[in-house]
XYZ file of C-alpha atoms in Angstrom:
657
model
C -17.760 11.532 23.298
C -15.387 13.391 25.660
C -11.446 13.433 25.529
C -9.765 10.704 27.878
C -9.292 12.434 30.551
C -5.717 11.248 30.658
C -5.097 13.509 27.436
C -4.140 17.035 28.100
C -2.703 19.540 25.903
C 0.970 20.899 26.643
C -0.034 24.842 27.669
C 2.892 26.105 25.247
C 3.353 23.690 22.031
C 5.962 24.721 19.844
C 4.244 27.651 18.411
C 6.451 27.884 15.370
C 5.285 24.991 12.726
C 7.732 23.713 9.910
C 5.448 23.231 6.898
C 7.813 20.450 5.544
C 8.367 18.593 8.448
C 4.101 18.595 8.654
C 3.793 17.531 5.056
C 5.982 14.540 5.881
C 2.917 13.241 7.797
C -0.386 15.643 6.786
C -1.106 17.314 3.752
C -3.708 19.244 5.553
C -6.006 19.580 8.870
C -9.888 20.598 8.071
C -13.137 21.198 9.733
C -16.223 20.534 7.622
C -19.693 21.575 8.385
C -23.150 20.353 7.010
C -24.855 23.440 6.256
C -28.593 23.144 5.885
C -28.722 25.653 3.100
C -25.334 25.574 1.123
C -24.660 21.671 2.163
C -21.067 20.679 2.999
C -18.630 23.569 3.641
C -14.835 23.346 4.864
C -15.170 25.988 7.678
C -11.373 25.830 8.667
C -7.942 24.352 6.885
C -4.762 24.288 7.777
C -2.437 25.231 6.272
C -4.899 26.877 4.270
C -4.603 27.346 0.120
C -3.556 23.244 -0.162
C -6.279 21.983 -2.506
C -8.011 23.380 -5.438
C -11.668 24.079 -5.596
C -12.993 21.027 -7.187
C -10.659 18.980 -4.649
C -12.077 20.851 -1.619
C -15.812 19.884 -2.881
C -14.581 16.023 -3.028
C -13.340 16.477 0.197
C -16.437 17.845 1.850
C -18.865 15.464 0.038
C -16.201 12.095 1.015
C -16.509 13.490 4.609
C -20.080 12.771 6.315
C -22.062 9.305 6.160
C -24.452 8.820 3.373
C -27.935 9.712 4.718
C -29.127 7.262 2.688
C -27.245 4.641 4.357
C -27.866 5.605 7.784
C -30.471 4.131 10.278
C -31.801 6.486 12.303
C -29.775 6.891 15.516
C -31.881 8.869 18.565
C -28.435 9.197 20.764
C -27.567 12.739 21.377
C -24.097 12.280 19.972
C -22.732 9.766 17.674
C -18.976 9.800 16.627
C -17.581 7.757 14.005
C -14.348 7.368 12.305
C -13.777 6.135 8.664
C -11.328 7.076 5.839
C -11.754 7.598 2.002
C -9.055 8.135 -0.966
C -9.482 10.064 -3.963
C -7.588 10.809 -7.024
C -5.810 14.189 -7.127
C -6.578 16.767 -10.269
C -3.964 18.976 -10.220
C -0.979 16.763 -11.601
C -1.503 16.763 -15.105
C 0.908 14.190 -15.897
C -1.183 11.463 -13.400
C -4.260 12.444 -14.107
C -4.553 11.986 -17.452
C -4.844 8.583 -16.566
C -8.464 7.838 -16.245
C -9.290 4.542 -13.531
C -11.200 2.954 -16.657
C -7.663 2.622 -18.345
C -6.810 -1.061 -17.738
C -3.377 -2.033 -18.514
C -3.850 -5.203 -20.551
C -1.062 -7.926 -20.912
C -1.988 -10.179 -23.538
C 1.525 -11.741 -25.036
C 5.046 -11.923 -23.946
C 5.571 -8.855 -25.693
C 4.040 -6.857 -22.919
C 6.481 -8.373 -20.396
C 9.602 -6.070 -19.775
C 12.800 -7.677 -21.371
C 14.437 -5.476 -18.624
C 13.328 -2.828 -16.013
C 11.688 -0.029 -17.606
C 14.022 3.116 -17.402
C 11.120 5.394 -16.548
C 10.260 3.210 -14.071
C 13.914 3.296 -12.727
C 13.602 7.165 -12.979
C 10.366 7.358 -11.112
C 11.914 4.959 -8.348
C 14.971 7.400 -8.148
C 13.466 10.716 -8.338
C 9.604 10.417 -6.740
C 6.805 11.674 -8.457
C 3.771 13.843 -7.543
C 1.123 12.428 -5.251
C -1.581 10.723 -7.158
C -4.043 10.069 -4.477
C -4.674 11.627 -1.295
C -6.075 9.865 2.142
C -8.830 11.793 4.152
C -9.142 10.319 7.939
C -12.582 11.545 9.260
C -13.786 12.071 12.697
C -17.326 12.582 12.408
C -19.893 13.656 14.719
C -23.764 13.758 14.316
C -25.470 15.335 17.297
C -29.249 15.304 17.489
C -31.470 17.912 19.086
C -34.992 18.458 18.479
C -34.450 22.002 19.094
C -31.946 22.277 15.860
C -33.292 22.662 12.331
C -34.008 19.098 10.996
C -33.463 17.980 14.353
C -29.664 17.696 14.629
C -26.258 18.795 13.071
C -23.029 17.252 11.514
C -19.343 18.176 11.535
C -16.252 16.522 10.290
C -12.370 16.816 11.393
C -10.643 15.430 8.827
C -6.610 14.672 8.525
C -5.286 14.778 4.619
C -1.943 12.564 4.021
C -0.251 11.955 1.068
C 0.346 8.443 3.204
C -1.955 5.439 4.071
C -0.887 5.265 7.504
C -4.078 4.181 9.140
C -2.443 2.992 11.988
C -1.314 6.661 13.162
C -4.309 8.581 12.054
C -6.904 6.841 13.413
C -5.790 6.905 16.907
C -4.885 10.744 16.210
C -7.922 11.240 15.467
C -9.281 10.096 18.756
C -7.535 12.594 20.278
C -7.977 15.255 17.584
C -11.725 14.820 16.978
C -13.228 15.335 20.601
C -9.948 17.879 21.220
C -11.679 20.013 18.115
C -15.213 19.965 19.744
C -13.900 20.772 23.049
C -11.661 23.611 22.341
C -12.572 24.858 19.123
C -10.154 25.774 15.544
C -7.439 25.968 18.218
C -6.959 22.032 18.146
C -5.858 22.457 14.398
C -2.795 23.994 15.362
C -1.697 22.551 18.616
C -1.895 18.884 16.769
C -0.082 20.458 13.754
C 2.353 21.657 16.025
C 2.814 18.279 17.866
C 2.957 16.330 14.116
C 5.183 18.721 12.595
C 8.224 17.640 15.651
C 7.676 14.113 14.880
C 10.450 12.227 13.126
C 10.357 11.320 9.743
C 8.482 7.898 8.644
C 10.136 5.172 8.845
C 8.288 2.763 7.079
C 8.195 -1.166 8.667
C 9.283 0.337 12.036
C 7.504 0.724 15.355
C 7.669 4.401 16.141
C 7.172 6.404 19.011
C 5.141 9.674 18.055
C 4.233 12.003 21.208
C 1.247 13.946 21.093
C 0.206 15.865 24.123
C 1.064 13.942 27.208
C 0.067 11.025 25.431
C 2.364 8.768 22.784
C 1.225 6.673 19.628
C 2.920 3.513 19.163
C 2.506 2.784 15.900
C 3.924 0.486 13.207
C 4.293 1.793 9.939
C 3.656 -0.460 6.789
C 6.776 -1.266 4.860
C 8.292 0.526 2.150
C 7.512 -2.335 -0.433
C 3.608 -1.882 0.269
C 3.449 1.972 -0.188
C 2.954 3.182 -3.809
C 5.537 5.111 -5.575
C 3.085 7.995 -6.671
C 2.841 8.901 -2.491
C 5.381 11.664 -2.996
C 7.945 10.420 -0.589
C 10.401 7.920 -1.232
C 12.061 5.188 1.162
C 14.814 2.711 0.698
C 13.530 -0.521 0.109
C 15.176 -4.032 0.938
C 15.679 -6.967 -1.349
C 14.953 -9.236 1.681
C 11.850 -7.736 2.970
C 9.685 -7.799 -0.364
C 7.940 -10.680 -1.777
C 8.492 -13.537 -3.153
C 10.885 -14.376 0.200
C 9.251 -14.490 3.491
C 9.969 -12.050 5.703
C 12.833 -12.695 8.408
C 10.712 -10.891 11.065
C 6.939 -12.032 10.448
C 5.892 -9.811 13.642
C 6.638 -6.664 11.685
C 3.874 -5.673 9.300
C 4.298 -6.675 5.579
C 1.481 -4.774 3.943
C -1.117 -1.684 3.945
C -3.963 -1.482 6.678
C -1.916 -4.067 8.896
C -4.300 -2.690 11.896
C -7.688 -3.476 10.009
C -9.983 -5.738 11.665
C -10.402 -8.518 9.062
C -12.048 -11.286 11.359
C -14.397 -8.711 12.998
C -15.239 -7.522 9.443
C -15.420 -10.701 7.382
C -16.926 -12.995 10.269
C -19.603 -13.670 8.654
C -18.095 -14.858 5.593
C -14.691 -16.448 6.704
C -15.042 -19.198 4.153
C -15.067 -16.854 1.226
C -11.808 -15.246 2.591
C -9.979 -17.173 0.155
C -12.101 -16.064 -2.805
C -11.548 -12.517 -2.298
C -8.171 -12.907 -2.103
C -7.960 -14.435 -5.418
C -10.161 -11.434 -6.496
C -7.868 -8.961 -5.377
C -4.996 -11.318 -6.610
C -5.978 -10.753 -10.174
C -7.576 -7.328 -10.049
C -11.104 -8.104 -10.178
C -13.449 -5.086 -9.777
C -15.574 -5.692 -6.596
C -18.470 -3.678 -4.926
C -18.359 -4.115 -1.098
C -21.475 -2.355 0.312
C -21.921 -1.960 4.343
C -24.299 -0.222 6.385
C -22.244 2.386 7.706
C -18.807 3.934 6.387
C -16.669 2.544 9.204
C -17.706 -0.998 8.097
C -17.049 -0.620 4.293
C -13.632 1.263 5.340
C -12.834 -1.688 7.277
C -13.858 -4.065 4.522
C -11.924 -2.549 1.605
C -8.775 -2.211 3.882
C -9.013 -5.592 5.079
C -9.257 -6.938 1.872
C -6.263 -5.088 0.448
C -4.367 -6.309 3.432
C -5.168 -9.952 2.237
C -2.627 -9.868 -0.423
C 0.368 -8.566 1.389
C 3.340 -8.514 0.907
C 2.411 -7.969 -2.628
C 2.177 -4.603 -3.995
C -1.505 -3.636 -4.592
C -1.949 -1.682 -7.399
C -5.501 -1.791 -7.721
C -7.247 1.282 -7.390
C -9.261 0.968 -3.608
C -11.839 3.334 -2.552
C -12.428 2.601 1.155
C -15.630 5.159 0.992
C -16.654 6.004 -2.256
C -19.999 8.171 -2.659
C -21.910 9.315 -6.049
C -20.201 12.730 -5.943
C -17.087 11.498 -6.725
C -16.082 12.731 -10.407
C -15.343 8.799 -11.105
C -19.094 7.713 -10.370
C -20.323 9.227 -13.789
C -17.478 7.040 -15.757
C -18.729 3.986 -13.826
C -22.242 4.606 -14.184
C -22.352 4.681 -17.844
C -20.698 1.130 -18.214
C -23.122 -1.102 -19.816
C -23.613 -4.492 -19.755
C -20.568 -5.961 -21.600
C -18.179 -3.103 -21.009
C -15.426 -3.986 -18.831
C -15.391 -2.884 -15.528
C -12.013 -0.941 -14.374
C -9.885 -2.863 -11.751
C -11.209 -1.003 -8.439
C -12.427 -2.130 -5.180
C -15.183 0.244 -3.933
C -16.662 0.751 -0.682
C -20.015 1.996 -0.191
C -22.832 2.516 2.106
C -25.641 4.061 -0.642
C -27.947 1.107 -2.029
C -28.597 3.065 -5.177
C -25.082 1.707 -6.350
C -26.665 -1.413 -6.439
C -28.656 -0.369 -9.371
C -26.197 2.069 -10.812
C -23.517 -0.891 -11.071
C -25.451 -3.400 -11.532
C -23.030 -5.009 -14.103
C -20.221 -5.179 -11.480
C -19.109 -8.582 -11.581
C -18.188 -9.179 -7.953
C -20.767 -7.690 -5.239
C -19.784 -8.267 -1.225
C -22.258 -7.734 1.428
C -20.632 -7.177 5.087
C -21.429 -5.913 8.518
C -24.357 -5.161 10.532
C -27.249 -2.124 10.629
C -26.047 0.356 12.916
C -26.807 -0.041 16.715
C -28.340 2.493 18.682
C -25.118 3.533 20.241
C -23.290 6.682 21.188
C -19.642 4.486 21.249
C -17.429 5.636 18.482
C -17.674 3.274 15.647
C -13.924 2.056 15.203
C -14.339 -1.097 13.678
C -17.215 -3.703 13.497
C -17.580 -6.227 16.275
C -19.914 -9.092 15.460
C -21.372 -11.309 17.787
C -22.858 -14.662 17.265
C -25.542 -14.325 19.713
C -24.173 -16.773 22.135
C -22.087 -16.530 25.329
C -19.750 -19.158 26.350
C -18.470 -19.663 29.468
C -14.908 -20.313 27.490
C -13.736 -19.419 24.658
C -14.650 -22.069 21.723
C -13.188 -22.819 18.385
C -14.921 -20.684 15.550
C -14.016 -23.768 13.105
C -15.159 -26.139 10.528
C -17.433 -27.552 12.773
C -19.336 -24.383 14.000
C -19.243 -23.159 10.147
C -20.535 -26.506 8.226
C -23.568 -26.426 10.760
C -24.116 -23.112 9.576
C -23.693 -23.323 6.167
C -25.344 -26.445 5.362
C -28.121 -26.719 7.562
C -31.661 -27.006 5.500
C -32.449 -23.744 6.361
C -28.972 -22.491 5.424
C -29.350 -23.930 2.316
C -32.617 -22.910 1.175
C -31.774 -19.347 2.285
C -28.645 -19.484 0.204
C -30.290 -20.333 -2.489
C -32.901 -17.831 -2.053
C -30.195 -14.917 -1.996
C -28.496 -16.226 -5.132
C -31.965 -15.875 -6.952
C -32.959 -12.659 -5.557
C -29.464 -11.287 -6.353
C -27.688 -8.093 -4.752
C -31.122 -6.026 -4.863
C -32.525 -8.113 -2.095
C -30.393 -5.963 0.363
C -32.581 -3.074 -0.418
C -35.398 -4.853 1.652
C -33.040 -6.424 4.406
C -29.126 -5.932 5.055
C -27.180 -10.087 4.706
C -23.741 -10.853 4.371
C -23.133 -12.718 1.118
C -21.246 -12.452 -1.816
C -22.361 -12.375 -5.544
C -19.940 -13.598 -7.719
C -19.647 -16.297 -10.821
C -15.831 -16.615 -10.152
C -15.133 -20.427 -9.927
C -12.283 -20.416 -7.300
C -9.029 -22.488 -7.566
C -7.906 -21.824 -3.811
C -9.544 -24.296 -1.567
C -10.491 -23.013 1.937
C -8.074 -24.000 4.555
C -10.025 -25.648 7.405
C -7.026 -25.920 9.266
C -6.854 -22.143 9.756
C -10.493 -21.836 10.112
C -10.739 -24.379 13.317
C -7.821 -22.378 14.446
C -10.066 -19.352 15.313
C -11.662 -18.328 18.484
C -15.074 -17.427 19.022
C -15.420 -15.275 22.172
C -19.161 -14.810 22.817
C -20.511 -11.691 23.626
C -18.409 -10.026 25.905
C -16.719 -6.662 24.312
C -13.403 -6.906 26.010
C -12.906 -10.666 25.578
C -14.123 -9.790 21.845
C -11.664 -7.373 21.269
C -8.724 -9.763 22.447
C -9.756 -12.552 20.732
C -10.092 -10.241 17.218
C -6.366 -9.789 17.429
C -5.301 -13.146 18.253
C -7.704 -13.860 15.000
C -6.427 -11.463 13.095
C -2.862 -12.119 13.500
C -3.750 -16.067 12.634
C -5.343 -15.211 9.303
C -3.076 -12.559 8.249
C 0.099 -14.878 9.004
C -1.777 -17.419 6.825
C -2.273 -14.674 4.017
C 1.253 -13.670 3.970
C 2.176 -17.022 3.536
C -0.027 -18.248 1.061
C 0.956 -14.631 -1.185
C 4.278 -15.191 -0.532
C 4.380 -18.870 -1.902
C 2.628 -17.876 -4.563
C 4.800 -15.248 -5.722
C 7.776 -17.767 -5.109
C 8.026 -19.026 -9.078
C 9.098 -15.598 -9.920
C 12.251 -15.348 -7.396
C 14.401 -16.369 -10.118
C 13.809 -12.892 -11.839
C 15.078 -11.368 -8.911
C 18.241 -12.545 -8.161
C 21.180 -9.781 -7.702
C 24.854 -11.015 -8.586
C 28.329 -10.308 -7.037
C 31.232 -10.378 -9.146
C 33.052 -14.106 -9.415
C 36.334 -14.407 -8.069
C 38.686 -13.209 -10.589
C 36.247 -11.248 -12.931
C 36.775 -7.340 -12.815
C 34.104 -5.552 -10.812
C 34.550 -2.477 -12.997
C 32.018 -3.805 -15.739
C 28.788 -3.419 -15.865
C 27.030 -6.565 -13.806
C 24.582 -8.438 -15.936
C 21.209 -7.675 -16.614
C 18.358 -9.333 -14.817
C 16.526 -12.372 -16.490
C 14.185 -11.192 -18.660
C 10.380 -12.374 -18.491
C 8.404 -14.447 -21.179
C 5.393 -15.345 -19.847
C 4.884 -18.409 -22.393
C 8.418 -19.605 -20.925
C 7.428 -19.100 -17.236
C 3.811 -20.898 -17.345
C 5.718 -23.852 -19.474
C 8.409 -24.138 -16.967
C 6.133 -23.650 -13.841
C 3.554 -26.227 -15.285
C 6.453 -28.816 -15.512
C 7.663 -28.065 -11.849
C 4.377 -27.492 -10.384
C 3.047 -25.086 -7.615
C 5.042 -26.253 -4.959
C 3.839 -28.319 -1.836
C 2.447 -25.568 0.103
C 0.202 -24.834 -2.331
C -0.319 -28.152 -4.591
C -2.530 -29.149 -1.514
C -4.483 -26.259 -1.329
C -5.061 -25.804 -5.122
C -7.353 -27.479 -7.211
C -6.434 -29.096 -10.838
C -6.756 -25.612 -13.044
C -3.850 -23.835 -10.778
C -2.075 -22.851 -13.523
C -5.130 -20.358 -14.902
C -4.669 -18.312 -11.592
C -1.236 -17.597 -12.460
C -2.400 -16.652 -16.192
C -4.835 -14.408 -14.631
C -2.204 -12.450 -12.399
C 0.026 -12.263 -15.180
C -2.618 -10.236 -17.311
C -4.423 -8.572 -14.226
C -3.089 -5.160 -12.756
C -1.067 -6.182 -9.999
C 1.408 -8.344 -11.601
C 3.599 -5.864 -13.990
C 4.014 -2.917 -11.350
C 5.056 -5.167 -8.631
C 7.453 -7.187 -10.946
C 9.006 -3.803 -12.282
C 9.513 -2.170 -8.981
C 10.700 -5.537 -7.296
C 13.308 -6.032 -10.655
C 14.505 -1.936 -9.806
C 14.778 -2.496 -6.467
C 17.139 -5.312 -6.937
C 19.162 -3.345 -9.753
C 19.992 -1.006 -6.980
C 20.683 -3.720 -4.691
C 22.974 -5.602 -7.193
C 24.662 -1.965 -7.704
C 25.121 -1.399 -4.042
C 27.079 -5.360 -4.159
C 29.070 -4.318 -6.964
C 30.282 -0.795 -5.833
C 31.169 -2.556 -2.638
C 33.185 -4.693 -4.800
C 35.164 -1.969 -6.110
C 35.757 -0.754 -2.590
C 37.451 -4.282 -1.721
C 39.660 -4.574 -5.171
C 42.880 -4.531 -5.200
C 43.996 -2.693 -7.975
C 47.599 -3.292 -8.044
C 47.155 -6.946 -7.928
C 44.127 -6.681 -10.177
C 45.682 -5.452 -12.778
C 49.329 -7.068 -12.832
C 48.695 -10.028 -14.914
C 46.685 -8.032 -17.151
C 47.113 -7.416 -20.952
C 47.445 -4.082 -22.371
C 43.535 -3.985 -23.775
C 42.233 -4.693 -20.639
C 43.913 -2.206 -18.414
C 42.701 0.495 -20.908
C 39.127 -1.044 -20.876
C 39.812 -1.040 -17.006
C 40.837 2.633 -17.117
C 37.621 3.961 -18.996
C 35.353 1.553 -16.680
C 36.711 3.173 -13.408
C 36.431 6.603 -14.995
C 32.781 5.902 -15.905
C 32.073 4.644 -12.203
C 33.946 7.730 -10.574
C 32.149 10.328 -12.680
C 28.634 8.163 -11.783
C 29.534 8.407 -7.965
C 30.940 12.630 -8.390
C 27.343 13.314 -10.289
C 25.195 10.962 -7.782
C 24.413 14.204 -5.699
C 25.028 12.043 -2.702
C 27.188 14.165 -0.323
C 28.303 12.062 2.199
C 31.397 10.179 3.594
C 30.752 6.952 2.433
C 30.268 9.009 -1.411
C 33.510 10.639 -0.298
C 35.499 7.581 0.582
C 34.394 6.103 -2.659
C 35.108 8.858 -4.764
C 38.975 8.852 -3.572
C 39.464 5.084 -3.660
C 38.338 5.129 -7.297
C 40.632 8.079 -8.018
C 43.340 6.368 -6.373
C 42.023 3.125 -8.338
C 42.601 5.346 -11.866
C 45.912 6.589 -11.236
C 47.367 3.166 -10.257
C 45.747 1.918 -14.083
C 47.127 5.319 -15.438
C 50.416 4.637 -14.370
C 50.941 1.172 -15.715
C 49.832 2.577 -19.003
C 52.416 3.140 -22.319
C 53.605 6.947 -22.147
C 51.796 7.692 -25.110
C 48.751 6.585 -24.092
C 49.172 8.182 -21.132
C 49.536 11.464 -23.302
C 46.813 10.574 -25.134
C 44.820 10.306 -22.261
C 45.560 13.598 -20.694
C 44.675 15.608 -24.132
C 41.017 14.987 -22.908
C 40.250 17.760 -20.571
C 37.958 15.830 -18.453
C 40.230 12.721 -18.002
C 42.879 15.396 -17.157
C 41.009 16.771 -14.571
C 40.535 13.745 -12.961
C 43.916 12.655 -12.885
C 45.272 16.078 -11.882
C 42.779 15.620 -8.945
C 44.736 12.855 -7.440
C 47.769 13.400 -5.203
C 50.584 13.104 -7.887
C 51.204 12.039 -11.542
C 53.748 9.232 -12.225
C 54.537 8.966 -16.036
C 55.775 5.535 -16.744
C 58.660 4.430 -18.450
C 57.336 0.951 -18.687
C 57.764 -0.672 -22.313
C 54.643 -1.460 -22.277
């Protein structure tokens, strides 16, 4: 595949690359070659020295399609794009946590009575990145004159952030550019990326690259893991369980994934998959090619938006991953960690035969040199006009006698039947609580075999599905809303006291209250009678605690902002005019505490300076109405004296108070 003729590199890109600006988007660019004698080798890495030797090895193994999974392709050149995610090994604090360590939530004591201080600190200060994402442009060139009949190379972008909407189109430029001009492409692209503005989550951004511009929507801040190494301002109104004000803005990770295309053969099972990910069940997704298994994992993660997905997910997982050894050692009866694995190697069917849920998606690779970005399934039927891909078509396909026999045979043979022939299917003993919404399925459009129409219809279908599951997840989380309400000072009360703590969570009380009032109109017609079990499983699963704590931490910050705003608007003279002496002293101490907090916050901006000036004035005003002996006592404290002397003028009151 060659570069688009409309793209060209500016002759003199900014030769001075700012490493800090580059690192906001990209950790490194790598060129990896498959050497017949030595295996996978990193030929180039820019900037150099970014990874440990073990990390380089893991990146190398993850950057090539699994040979066992590939069907022979006689095309001279075959390009594909996929991505992987791996755990960093150089952060001692974080990497001590194995993926096998599941946070069990068995009783009410496991729930926070208030926001965890460590969690709040993490939200405020950030942390080292726990995972890295690798976005791969892989080229396989088949040439009978070469040893083993061909060669492979991969161009890889490593990032701390899961910005698939940025890096996949960037690879479509960078990959072919590298094969045109060589390693200079890395520095060219790095120069452009380092000139990009800082990422703004949840916003549409224009990112220039050469004479082209990438127009991309970034996922919102509340969907990004805290360990990404980058922190953003999070909005209370945009986070679940409240419906977003603008539903055209992405509400979760991988909003660009082709949900309809990859799960086209399993549309009726999407609600089961949504439940499994919601409650943090381990899932193995197997597909014929890396792009297809990546698309399936990304699509599955996008289903639970706007919930923060805390389940470990690996879009492309190989037997060379260091964590495979642990997973392979699990025996029947052992508990699998909450993880979603995307694989292409059929060996996993035997190695992980005890994993409780297996999903087979996609179709074997076609004889084509077209760049594989996302699967595009076909019904094998042409049509003069778009038809509804709805209940009628699905029902006929699903419940015909031959389909029924095939389904029985698939269940009987189990997932090992994929060793002989690839089929789209799900193997799971999980009894779903959510019913498939047939009205949504009836709205989907089947475009037949025309690739251009197929792609545009996929966009429409993805929008229909994503909006439905966004509404489904938001309504499921709605009962938790009372735990995330920020308060403001009531009329006549002091804004200088500490705001009340958020309600503490008790699992038994929550479930009892929910059982009495029901799940709400939207969910009640879509859930079976045992709907409360889904909430029980969610509370014990891997997604609840991180989402709940982070949600409360954001609300605490919002509450702090509201009370700070109220203090700025308070007329201190009027406020203290009718106060008894004891309350005035308390107000002095409270204002002093807020002033010190503002001064020590490290915020050096006009807003913080104005707040400090207002609080200093309020402190002086309260000081002025205190009895003289109390004033002298306060001035004996050096810290208090310094704060007061920083005010414009000290005035000693002669009031008999």
